[in-house]
Backbone as CSV, one residue per row, in Angstrom:
resi,resn,N_x,N_y,N_z,CA_x,CA_y,CA_z,C_x,C_y,C_z
1,UNK,18.040,-79.007,-16.308,17.315,-78.981,-17.583,18.314,-79.082,-18.717
2,UNK,18.059,-79.936,-19.700,19.054,-80.128,-20.741,19.061,-78.956,-21.703
3,UNK,20.192,-78.790,-22.420,20.411,-77.601,-23.224,19.499,-77.502,-24.424
4,UNK,18.943,-78.641,-24.916,18.162,-78.572,-26.142,16.718,-78.170,-25.895
5,UNK,16.338,-77.881,-24.659,15.001,-77.370,-24.397,14.987,-75.884,-24.727
6,UNK,14.093,-75.485,-25.632,14.151,-74.147,-26.179,13.358,-73.145,-25.345
7,UNK,13.688,-73.046,-24.077,13.291,-71.939,-23.233,14.354,-71.816,-22.179
8,UNK,14.307,-70.790,-21.398,15.348,-70.614,-20.387,14.726,-70.371,-19.038
9,UNK,15.480,-70.682,-17.996,15.045,-70.401,-16.640,15.100,-68.896,-16.387
10,UNK,14.334,-68.455,-15.392,14.420,-67.063,-14.980,15.818,-66.797,-14.439
11,UNK,16.441,-65.738,-14.923,17.790,-65.416,-14.490,17.747,-64.532,-13.244
12,UNK,18.722,-64.672,-12.349,18.742,-63.849,-11.139,18.795,-62.375,-11.491
13,UNK,18.057,-61.571,-10.788,18.024,-60.134,-10.979,18.576,-59.491,-9.722
14,UNK,19.654,-58.706,-9.859,20.248,-58.116,-8.657,19.298,-57.182,-7.929
15,UNK,18.243,-56.718,-8.609,17.280,-55.829,-7.970,16.206,-56.577,-7.190
16,UNK,16.147,-57.913,-7.340,15.147,-58.692,-6.622,15.497,-58.754,-5.131
17,UNK,14.485,-58.781,-4.327,14.688,-59.005,-2.900,15.040,-60.458,-2.681
18,UNK,15.482,-60.774,-1.451,15.809,-62.161,-1.149,14.627,-63.076,-1.313
19,UNK,13.426,-62.619,-0.904,12.219,-63.441,-1.036,11.901,-63.706,-2.491
20,UNK,12.038,-62.669,-3.342,11.756,-62.849,-4.770,12.751,-63.805,-5.402
21,UNK,14.006,-63.699,-5.006,15.030,-64.590,-5.554,14.745,-66.037,-5.172
22,UNK,14.340,-66.249,-3.912,14.005,-67.599,-3.471,12.816,-68.143,-4.235
23,UNK,11.820,-67.277,-4.486,10.636,-67.707,-5.226,11.013,-68.105,-6.654
24,UNK,11.875,-67.298,-7.305,12.312,-67.626,-8.661,13.086,-68.941,-8.686
25,UNK,13.959,-69.144,-7.670,14.735,-70.378,-7.631,13.833,-71.576,-7.428
26,UNK,12.825,-71.439,-6.538,11.883,-72.532,-6.310,11.115,-72.848,-7.579
27,UNK,10.719,-71.815,-8.302,9.997,-72.024,-9.552,10.875,-72.749,-10.564
28,UNK,12.146,-72.332,-10.666,13.057,-72.998,-11.587,13.269,-74.458,-11.217
29,UNK,13.382,-74.739,-9.911,13.574,-76.117,-9.464,12.359,-76.973,-9.814
30,UNK,11.153,-76.436,-9.580,9.942,-77.181,-9.887,9.845,-77.451,-11.383
31,UNK,10.187,-76.451,-12.182,10.104,-76.618,-13.630,11.099,-77.661,-14.115
32,UNK,12.302,-77.657,-13.535,13.311,-78.640,-13.924,12.856,-80.052,-13.565
33,UNK,12.257,-80.207,-12.369,11.782,-81.523,-11.958,10.655,-82.015,-12.859
34,UNK,9.743,-81.104,-13.210,8.644,-81.473,-14.087,9.160,-81.874,-15.465
35,UNK,10.105,-81.123,-15.987,10.676,-81.450,-17.289,11.373,-82.799,-17.262
36,UNK,12.092,-83.083,-16.184,12.788,-84.363,-16.068,11.796,-85.509,-15.998
37,UNK,10.685,-85.314,-15.260,9.669,-86.364,-15.173,9.115,-86.684,-16.558
38,UNK,8.793,-85.641,-17.312,8.229,-85.861,-18.640,9.229,-86.554,-19.557
39,UNK,10.500,-86.173,-19.439,11.525,-86.791,-20.272,11.644,-88.281,-19.980
40,UNK,11.527,-88.662,-18.703,11.705,-90.055,-18.316,10.483,-90.918,-18.583
41,UNK,9.303,-90.306,-18.633,8.068,-91.087,-18.701,7.310,-90.960,-20.016
42,UNK,7.806,-90.172,-20.940,7.131,-90.022,-22.223,8.150,-90.022,-23.339
43,UNK,7.763,-90.580,-24.453,8.599,-90.630,-25.645,7.909,-89.825,-26.734
44,UNK,8.402,-88.620,-27.075,7.731,-87.815,-28.091,7.556,-88.527,-29.422
45,UNK,8.511,-89.403,-29.790,8.379,-90.115,-31.052,7.215,-91.093,-30.996
46,UNK,7.034,-91.735,-29.839,5.923,-92.667,-29.679,4.596,-91.930,-29.706
47,UNK,4.556,-90.733,-29.097,3.305,-89.999,-29.014,2.841,-89.485,-30.370
48,UNK,3.733,-89.465,-31.370,3.294,-89.081,-32.702,2.309,-90.104,-33.257
49,UNK,2.432,-91.340,-32.836,1.590,-92.404,-33.368,0.518,-92.857,-32.387
50,UNK,0.691,-92.585,-31.101,-0.269,-93.049,-30.110,-0.348,-92.053,-28.970
51,UNK,-1.546,-91.514,-28.732,-1.748,-90.544,-27.672,-1.857,-91.268,-26.338
52,UNK,-1.058,-90.852,-25.367,-1.071,-91.501,-24.068,-1.338,-90.452,-22.996
53,UNK,-2.459,-90.584,-22.289,-2.811,-89.670,-21.224,-2.549,-90.371,-19.898
54,UNK,-1.700,-89.828,-19.043,-1.390,-90.477,-17.763,-2.622,-90.535,-16.859
55,UNK,-2.604,-91.416,-15.865,-3.743,-91.560,-14.938,-3.714,-90.476,-13.864
56,UNK,-4.068,-89.253,-14.223,-3.949,-88.120,-13.313,-4.763,-88.321,-12.037
57,UNK,-5.945,-88.959,-12.164,-6.821,-89.132,-11.000,-6.182,-90.038,-9.945
58,UNK,-5.220,-90.857,-10.350,-4.577,-91.777,-9.409,-3.366,-91.163,-8.717
59,UNK,-3.011,-89.943,-9.102,-1.844,-89.296,-8.531,-2.276,-88.324,-7.436
60,UNK,-1.572,-88.335,-6.312,-1.901,-87.469,-5.179,-0.625,-86.779,-4.685
61,UNK,-0.143,-85.809,-5.464,1.116,-85.156,-5.101,0.984,-84.324,-3.827
62,UNK,2.059,-84.321,-3.046,2.080,-83.548,-1.816,2.594,-82.133,-2.047
63,UNK,3.344,-81.958,-3.132,3.928,-80.650,-3.407,3.017,-79.888,-4.364
64,UNK,2.451,-78.778,-3.894,1.544,-77.956,-4.700,2.099,-76.535,-4.745
65,UNK,2.152,-75.978,-5.922,2.684,-74.621,-6.051,2.229,-73.975,-7.336
66,UNK,2.898,-72.909,-7.703,2.616,-72.163,-8.927,3.858,-72.165,-9.803
67,UNK,3.646,-72.057,-11.097,4.751,-71.944,-12.037,4.349,-70.955,-13.121
68,UNK,5.308,-70.199,-13.602,5.046,-69.136,-14.559,4.908,-69.712,-15.966
69,UNK,3.828,-70.453,-16.164,3.464,-70.933,-17.495,2.095,-70.363,-17.835
70,UNK,1.976,-69.809,-19.022,0.722,-69.216,-19.482,0.339,-69.851,-20.813
71,UNK,-0.906,-70.323,-20.910,-1.454,-70.728,-22.205,-2.197,-69.524,-22.746
72,UNK,-1.675,-68.943,-23.807,-2.243,-67.726,-24.371,-3.583,-68.019,-25.050
73,UNK,-4.321,-66.954,-25.296,-5.633,-67.100,-25.931,-5.520,-67.666,-27.342
74,UNK,-4.345,-67.542,-27.964,-4.145,-68.096,-29.311,-3.589,-69.515,-29.279
75,UNK,-3.497,-70.117,-28.072,-3.038,-71.493,-27.945,-1.554,-71.653,-27.694
76,UNK,-0.782,-70.570,-27.732,0.649,-70.670,-27.481,0.914,-70.883,-25.990
77,UNK,1.961,-71.666,-25.696,2.410,-71.895,-24.318,3.653,-71.046,-24.071
78,UNK,3.630,-70.272,-22.964,4.757,-69.415,-22.613,5.264,-69.778,-21.221
79,UNK,6.576,-69.635,-21.033,7.182,-69.811,-19.712,8.140,-68.663,-19.460
80,UNK,7.993,-68.036,-18.292,8.878,-66.953,-17.889,8.911,-65.843,-18.943
81,UNK,7.728,-65.549,-19.528,7.629,-64.455,-20.483,8.099,-64.775,-21.885
82,UNK,8.407,-66.048,-22.158,8.904,-66.431,-23.485,8.124,-67.634,-23.994
83,UNK,7.896,-67.718,-25.312,7.185,-68.889,-25.840,8.019,-70.152,-25.720
84,UNK,7.371,-71.270,-25.433,8.020,-72.578,-25.450,8.020,-73.047,-26.905
85,UNK,9.193,-73.220,-27.453,9.314,-73.431,-28.896,9.299,-74.900,-29.302
86,UNK,9.595,-75.799,-28.378,9.605,-77.223,-28.738,8.192,-77.778,-28.630
87,UNK,7.569,-78.036,-29.764,6.184,-78.502,-29.774,6.044,-79.851,-29.082
88,UNK,7.067,-80.709,-29.172,6.987,-82.017,-28.522,6.820,-81.863,-27.012
89,UNK,7.475,-80.872,-26.414,7.354,-80.659,-24.979,5.990,-80.072,-24.623
90,UNK,5.497,-79.165,-25.459,4.151,-78.629,-25.237,3.138,-79.768,-25.282
91,UNK,3.300,-80.673,-26.230,2.386,-81.820,-26.332,2.419,-82.660,-25.050
92,UNK,3.610,-82.847,-24.495,3.736,-83.630,-23.269,3.094,-82.912,-22.085
93,UNK,3.317,-81.618,-21.990,2.676,-80.851,-20.925,1.159,-80.970,-21.009
94,UNK,0.625,-80.968,-22.222,-0.831,-81.041,-22.393,-1.400,-82.355,-21.871
95,UNK,-0.594,-83.416,-21.844,-1.100,-84.702,-21.352,-1.269,-84.718,-19.843
96,UNK,-0.611,-83.803,-19.126,-0.738,-83.767,-17.667,-1.481,-82.508,-17.224
97,UNK,-2.266,-81.942,-18.121,-3.042,-80.743,-17.830,-4.314,-81.126,-17.085
98,UNK,-4.565,-80.420,-15.999,-5.683,-80.738,-15.113,-6.512,-79.493,-14.863
99,UNK,-7.844,-79.665,-14.864,-8.751,-78.577,-14.502,-9.443,-78.901,-13.190
100,UNK,-9.476,-77.932,-12.277,-10.188,-78.082,-11.012,-10.976,-76.811,-10.729
101,UNK,-12.101,-76.969,-10.041,-12.876,-75.819,-9.590,-12.641,-75.644,-8.103
102,UNK,-12.062,-74.496,-7.740,-11.704,-74.204,-6.351,-12.415,-72.916,-5.939
103,UNK,-13.281,-73.022,-4.919,-14.060,-71.871,-4.454,-14.820,-71.207,-5.601
104,UNK,-15.369,-72.044,-6.478,-16.166,-71.542,-7.590,-15.368,-71.027,-8.768
105,UNK,-14.046,-71.102,-8.711,-13.182,-70.596,-9.783,-12.486,-71.762,-10.477
106,UNK,-12.520,-71.754,-11.808,-11.824,-72.786,-12.573,-10.329,-72.472,-12.587
107,UNK,-9.536,-73.438,-12.189,-8.091,-73.281,-12.190,-7.457,-74.459,-12.931
108,UNK,-6.245,-74.223,-13.440,-5.563,-75.224,-14.245,-4.199,-75.532,-13.638
109,UNK,-3.808,-76.816,-13.740,-2.566,-77.287,-13.146,-1.861,-78.236,-14.120
110,UNK,-0.555,-78.340,-13.949,0.218,-79.443,-14.497,0.477,-80.394,-13.342
111,UNK,0.169,-81.684,-13.543,0.189,-82.625,-12.433,1.060,-83.830,-12.754
112,UNK,1.941,-84.160,-11.799,2.739,-85.381,-11.851,2.528,-86.110,-10.530
113,UNK,3.064,-87.310,-10.361,2.920,-87.987,-9.069,3.513,-87.192,-7.903
114,UNK,4.485,-86.320,-8.186,5.166,-85.598,-7.115,4.700,-84.159,-6.956
115,UNK,4.153,-83.547,-8.020,3.869,-82.117,-7.997,2.543,-81.792,-8.673
116,UNK,1.934,-80.714,-8.203,0.783,-80.128,-8.880,1.025,-78.628,-8.952
117,UNK,1.250,-78.117,-10.163,1.680,-76.738,-10.362,0.601,-75.956,-11.099
118,UNK,0.145,-74.883,-10.476,-0.903,-74.053,-11.087,-0.306,-73.199,-12.196
119,UNK,-1.037,-73.112,-13.310,-0.631,-72.284,-14.438,-1.763,-71.320,-14.770
120,UNK,-1.496,-70.397,-15.671,-2.506,-69.433,-16.109,-3.009,-69.812,-17.497
121,UNK,-4.305,-69.719,-17.698,-4.909,-69.991,-19.001,-5.763,-68.779,-19.378
122,UNK,-5.424,-68.118,-20.476,-6.134,-66.898,-20.853,-7.531,-67.179,-21.398
123,UNK,-7.680,-68.272,-22.126,-8.989,-68.625,-22.675,-9.212,-70.111,-22.443
124,UNK,-9.185,-70.916,-23.500,-9.321,-72.368,-23.349,-7.933,-72.991,-23.223
125,UNK,-7.815,-74.110,-22.501,-6.501,-74.728,-22.338,-5.988,-75.447,-23.584
126,UNK,-6.892,-75.792,-24.503,-6.507,-76.505,-25.720,-7.003,-75.727,-26.939
127,UNK,-6.427,-76.053,-28.099,-6.777,-75.357,-29.345,-6.957,-76.371,-30.458
128,UNK,-8.118,-76.356,-31.106,-8.375,-77.204,-32.271,-7.946,-76.454,-33.522
129,UNK,-7.068,-77.091,-34.307,-6.578,-76.415,-35.507,-6.875,-77.167,-36.800
130,UNK,-7.666,-78.254,-36.712,-8.057,-78.932,-37.949,-9.304,-79.776,-37.730
131,UNK,-10.064,-79.949,-38.802,-11.229,-80.828,-38.795,-11.255,-81.560,-40.124
132,UNK,-11.650,-82.821,-40.091,-11.716,-83.637,-41.298,-12.893,-84.593,-41.184
133,UNK,-13.280,-85.154,-42.305,-14.316,-86.175,-42.326,-13.638,-87.537,-42.332
134,UNK,-13.892,-88.324,-41.298,-13.329,-89.669,-41.193,-14.424,-90.690,-41.466
135,UNK,-14.113,-91.679,-42.286,-15.075,-92.729,-42.647,-14.718,-94.009,-41.909
136,UNK,-15.683,-94.550,-41.174,-15.483,-95.805,-40.460,-16.734,-96.665,-40.626
137,UNK,-16.555,-97.866,-41.181,-17.684,-98.761,-41.456,-18.761,-98.044,-42.267
138,UNK,-18.294,-97.272,-43.250,-19.164,-96.537,-44.174,-19.987,-95.445,-43.479
139,UNK,-19.581,-95.064,-42.277,-20.238,-93.977,-41.549,-19.264,-92.813,-41.459
140,UNK,-19.756,-91.592,-41.751,-18.912,-90.403,-41.730,-18.947,-89.747,-40.352
141,UNK,-17.776,-89.414,-39.851,-17.634,-88.706,-38.581,-16.845,-87.422,-38.807
142,UNK,-17.190,-86.370,-38.077,-16.367,-85.169,-38.059,-15.300,-85.352,-36.988
143,UNK,-14.052,-85.313,-37.410,-12.923,-85.606,-36.525,-12.079,-84.345,-36.351
144,UNK,-11.870,-83.957,-35.092,-11.158,-82.726,-34.761,-9.818,-83.064,-34.109
145,UNK,-8.797,-82.268,-34.420,-7.464,-82.477,-33.866,-6.975,-81.190,-33.230
146,UNK,-6.441,-81.303,-32.012,-5.862,-80.132,-31.357,-4.403,-79.973,-31.754
147,UNK,-3.870,-78.795,-31.485,-2.466,-78.555,-31.817,-1.506,-79.270,-30.878
148,UNK,-2.048,-79.970,-29.863,-1.197,-80.759,-28.964,-1.459,-82.258,-29.083
149,UNK,-2.228,-82.672,-30.100,-2.322,-84.092,-30.411,-3.587,-84.817,-30.023
150,UNK,-4.536,-84.167,-29.353,-5.801,-84.837,-29.052,-6.632,-84.957,-30.322
151,UNK,-7.302,-86.090,-30.481,-8.193,-86.318,-31.617,-9.539,-86.777,-31.073
152,UNK,-10.599,-86.046,-31.391,-11.936,-86.406,-30.933,-12.910,-86.261,-32.088
153,UNK,-14.010,-86.998,-31.970,-15.071,-86.913,-32.970,-16.287,-86.218,-32.379
154,UNK,-16.985,-85.484,-33.192,-18.193,-84.808,-32.744,-19.245,-85.851,-32.387
155,UNK,-19.625,-85.881,-31.099,-20.689,-86.761,-30.630,-21.272,-86.122,-29.376
156,UNK,-22.115,-86.855,-28.657,-22.784,-86.256,-27.513,-21.873,-86.125,-26.293
157,UNK,-20.678,-86.701,-26.355,-19.693,-86.497,-25.299,-18.687,-85.414,-25.664
158,UNK,-18.662,-85.037,-26.926,-17.730,-84.012,-27.409,-18.524,-83.013,-28.249
159,UNK,-19.255,-82.161,-27.547,-20.154,-81.219,-28.198,-19.454,-79.891,-28.469
160,UNK,-20.016,-79.133,-29.405,-19.539,-77.796,-29.737,-20.520,-76.778,-29.174
161,UNK,-20.001,-75.727,-28.580,-20.864,-74.650,-28.094,-20.213,-73.309,-28.408
162,UNK,-21.014,-72.278,-28.448,-20.528,-70.920,-28.661,-20.647,-70.150,-27.347
163,UNK,-19.547,-69.487,-26.949,-19.542,-68.737,-25.697,-18.810,-67.411,-25.898
164,UNK,-19.172,-66.394,-25.118,-18.460,-65.113,-25.222,-17.094,-65.180,-24.560
165,UNK,-16.138,-64.459,-25.140,-14.796,-64.340,-24.563,-14.393,-62.880,-24.616
166,UNK,-13.981,-62.355,-23.468,-13.541,-60.964,-23.378,-12.026,-60.929,-23.286
167,UNK,-11.382,-60.480,-24.352,-9.925,-60.375,-24.359,-9.489,-59.187,-23.514
168,UNK,-8.254,-59.254,-23.026,-7.720,-58.159,-22.220,-7.695,-56.879,-23.044
169,UNK,-8.250,-55.822,-22.497,-8.255,-54.540,-23.176,-9.362,-54.357,-24.185
170,UNK,-10.158,-55.399,-24.419,-11.248,-55.292,-25.401,-12.444,-54.576,-24.781
171,UNK,-13.207,-53.887,-25.633,-14.386,-53.170,-25.151,-15.643,-54.022,-25.213
172,UNK,-15.585,-55.123,-25.959,-16.741,-56.013,-26.054,-16.257,-57.452,-26.217
173,UNK,-17.143,-58.388,-25.930,-16.785,-59.804,-25.994,-16.953,-60.346,-27.410
174,UNK,-16.113,-61.307,-27.754,-16.253,-62.062,-28.997,-16.990,-63.365,-28.694
175,UNK,-17.781,-63.826,-29.661,-18.404,-65.143,-29.547,-17.479,-66.156,-30.198
176,UNK,-17.043,-67.146,-29.426,-16.072,-68.110,-29.925,-16.613,-69.533,-29.795
177,UNK,-16.196,-70.410,-30.718,-16.631,-71.813,-30.647,-15.664,-72.666,-29.836
178,UNK,-16.229,-73.506,-28.975,-15.431,-74.394,-28.130,-15.963,-75.817,-28.243
179,UNK,-15.098,-76.769,-27.917,-15.487,-78.173,-27.963,-14.919,-78.884,-26.736
180,UNK,-15.721,-79.715,-26.089,-15.238,-80.499,-24.957,-14.303,-81.588,-25.472
181,UNK,-13.159,-81.752,-24.800,-12.158,-82.731,-25.246,-12.055,-83.905,-24.274
182,UNK,-11.627,-83.649,-23.028,-11.436,-84.742,-22.060,-11.267,-84.162,-20.661
183,UNK,-11.734,-84.919,-19.685,-11.475,-84.613,-18.271,-11.781,-83.158,-17.918
184,UNK,-12.879,-82.645,-18.440,-13.275,-81.282,-18.152,-12.581,-80.221,-18.979
185,UNK,-11.627,-80.607,-19.816,-10.871,-79.654,-20.628,-11.599,-79.369,-21.939
186,UNK,-11.660,-78.108,-22.294,-12.268,-77.719,-23.561,-11.215,-77.118,-24.472
187,UNK,-11.545,-77.032,-25.751,-10.624,-76.477,-26.742,-11.334,-75.394,-27.534
188,UNK,-10.629,-74.318,-27.792,-11.109,-73.312,-28.729,-10.926,-73.837,-30.146
189,UNK,-11.950,-73.690,-30.972,-11.824,-74.034,-32.393,-11.331,-72.789,-33.117
190,UNK,-10.157,-72.860,-33.723,-9.623,-71.646,-34.317,-10.435,-71.212,-35.541
191,UNK,-10.202,-69.997,-35.964,-11.057,-69.356,-36.965,-11.100,-70.142,-38.275
192,UNK,-9.918,-70.519,-38.798,-9.892,-71.225,-40.083,-10.616,-72.562,-40.003
193,UNK,-10.464,-73.263,-38.877,-11.129,-74.552,-38.716,-12.642,-74.372,-38.649
194,UNK,-13.088,-73.319,-37.969,-14.532,-73.104,-37.876,-15.111,-72.726,-39.234
195,UNK,-14.381,-71.938,-40.007,-14.845,-71.632,-41.372,-14.947,-72.907,-42.209
196,UNK,-13.967,-73.798,-42.045,-14.009,-75.080,-42.750,-15.220,-75.893,-42.300
197,UNK,-15.525,-75.818,-41.011,-16.676,-76.536,-40.469,-17.977,-76.003,-41.070
198,UNK,-18.049,-74.702,-41.283,-19.231,-74.120,-41.921,-19.370,-74.632,-43.352
199,UNK,-18.222,-74.769,-44.044,-18.257,-75.306,-45.411,-18.731,-76.763,-45.420
200,UNK,-18.346,-77.524,-44.414,-18.733,-78.932,-44.344,-20.219,-79.077,-44.041
201,UNK,-20.720,-78.242,-43.130,-22.115,-78.338,-42.710,-23.055,-77.537,-43.594
202,UNK,-24.223,-77.258,-43.048,-25.231,-76.477,-43.764,-25.781,-75.410,-42.830
203,UNK,-25.906,-74.187,-43.358,-26.525,-73.107,-42.610,-28.008,-73.060,-42.957
204,UNK,-28.832,-73.105,-41.939,-30.279,-73.093,-42.134,-30.912,-72.053,-41.221
205,UNK,-32.076,-71.570,-41.626,-32.838,-70.648,-40.800,-33.890,-71.433,-40.027
206,UNK,-33.841,-71.331,-38.704,-34.811,-72.012,-37.858,-35.327,-71.033,-36.810
207,UNK,-36.627,-70.787,-36.850,-37.259,-69.878,-35.892,-36.577,-68.521,-35.871
208,UNK,-36.244,-68.025,-37.056,-35.636,-66.712,-37.179,-34.180,-66.648,-36.793
209,UNK,-33.538,-67.793,-36.583,-32.133,-67.828,-36.186,-31.343,-68.694,-37.151
210,UNK,-30.106,-68.258,-37.442,-29.234,-69.042,-38.309,-28.598,-70.164,-37.504
211,UNK,-28.724,-71.388,-38.021,-28.222,-72.567,-37.321,-27.280,-73.330,-38.238
212,UNK,-26.120,-73.704,-37.700,-25.187,-74.553,-38.430,-25.540,-75.999,-38.120
213,UNK,-25.896,-76.753,-39.168,-26.301,-78.151,-38.998,-25.142,-79.043,-39.425
214,UNK,-24.708,-79.903,-38.511,-23.585,-80.802,-38.762,-24.029,-82.244,-38.619
215,UNK,-23.454,-83.112,-39.442,-23.723,-84.540,-39.377,-22.448,-85.268,-38.970
216,UNK,-22.552,-86.126,-37.955,-21.396,-86.902,-37.521,-21.880,-88.194,-36.893
217,UNK,-21.392,-89.329,-37.420,-21.787,-90.618,-36.870,-23.281,-90.872,-36.949
218,UNK,-23.886,-90.495,-38.062,-25.338,-90.670,-38.263,-26.169,-89.895,-37.242
219,UNK,-25.587,-88.856,-36.669,-26.304,-87.995,-35.737,-26.257,-86.557,-36.244
220,UNK,-27.275,-85.786,-35.883,-27.364,-84.396,-36.300,-27.118,-83.484,-35.105
221,UNK,-26.293,-82.449,-35.336,-25.961,-81.481,-34.288,-26.249,-80.088,-34.809
222,UNK,-26.989,-79.320,-34.019,-27.361,-77.952,-34.400,-26.595,-76.948,-33.531
223,UNK,-25.955,-75.996,-34.176,-25.224,-74.953,-33.469,-25.814,-73.601,-33.853
224,UNK,-26.452,-72.957,-32.901,-27.057,-71.653,-33.164,-25.954,-70.613,-33.341
225,UNK,-25.968,-69.931,-34.479,-24.924,-68.953,-34.782,-25.257,-67.607,-34.148
226,UNK,-24.236,-66.835,-33.744,-24.497,-65.486,-33.191,-25.128,-64.592,-34.244
227,UNK,-25.908,-63.645,-33.785,-26.672,-62.788,-34.695,-25.771,-62.002,-35.630
228,UNK,-24.589,-61.578,-35.123,-23.706,-60.739,-35.947,-22.720,-61.551,-36.762
229,UNK,-22.897,-62.895,-36.868,-21.948,-63.714,-37.638,-22.183,-63.536,-39.120
């Protein structure tokens, strides 16, 4: 792994057993290989202007394992207990993010032609941090951008829904807004963006319930607001 990557490998711990040391070394090797693959196959400067999602469905890696990467509930990516500070690398990791349902449980992986590595996701795998009105052929669309570079417009393939989320240690669930992005992956809409969305739309009372009415691409979308909002 090159020196300018702003995270570090797990360091050997003299208190670890031989099995634990081998597991840490295997994890470090997998992470180094994944980082090298991304470096060779993606150009962060190019991705600033053009989003490129690899053909994950065409890849059938034989090596499957786990890696200590966590996508926090606030959208931060962590490795080995530390945040990954280079946003360009986080953006690249997001392009190879895969969701699968195994034995009824949703699991997330980073996938390359050679490896499929399971990671932990505390809430949604992606985070929307901005919304704007885009005009195309005199038609207004609501356009959402994630903090890792995905751009989608509100339509019937990219809907918004409200779902409960129970944070670790919390006594009750929060109702949070999510949006479908791609390939089964959803994104949490962060608080400031959702407030902006409320300003853009209209709140109406329908059948005794508050509904956020949004217009995008000459279509109307209704989002029922939680009672305590």
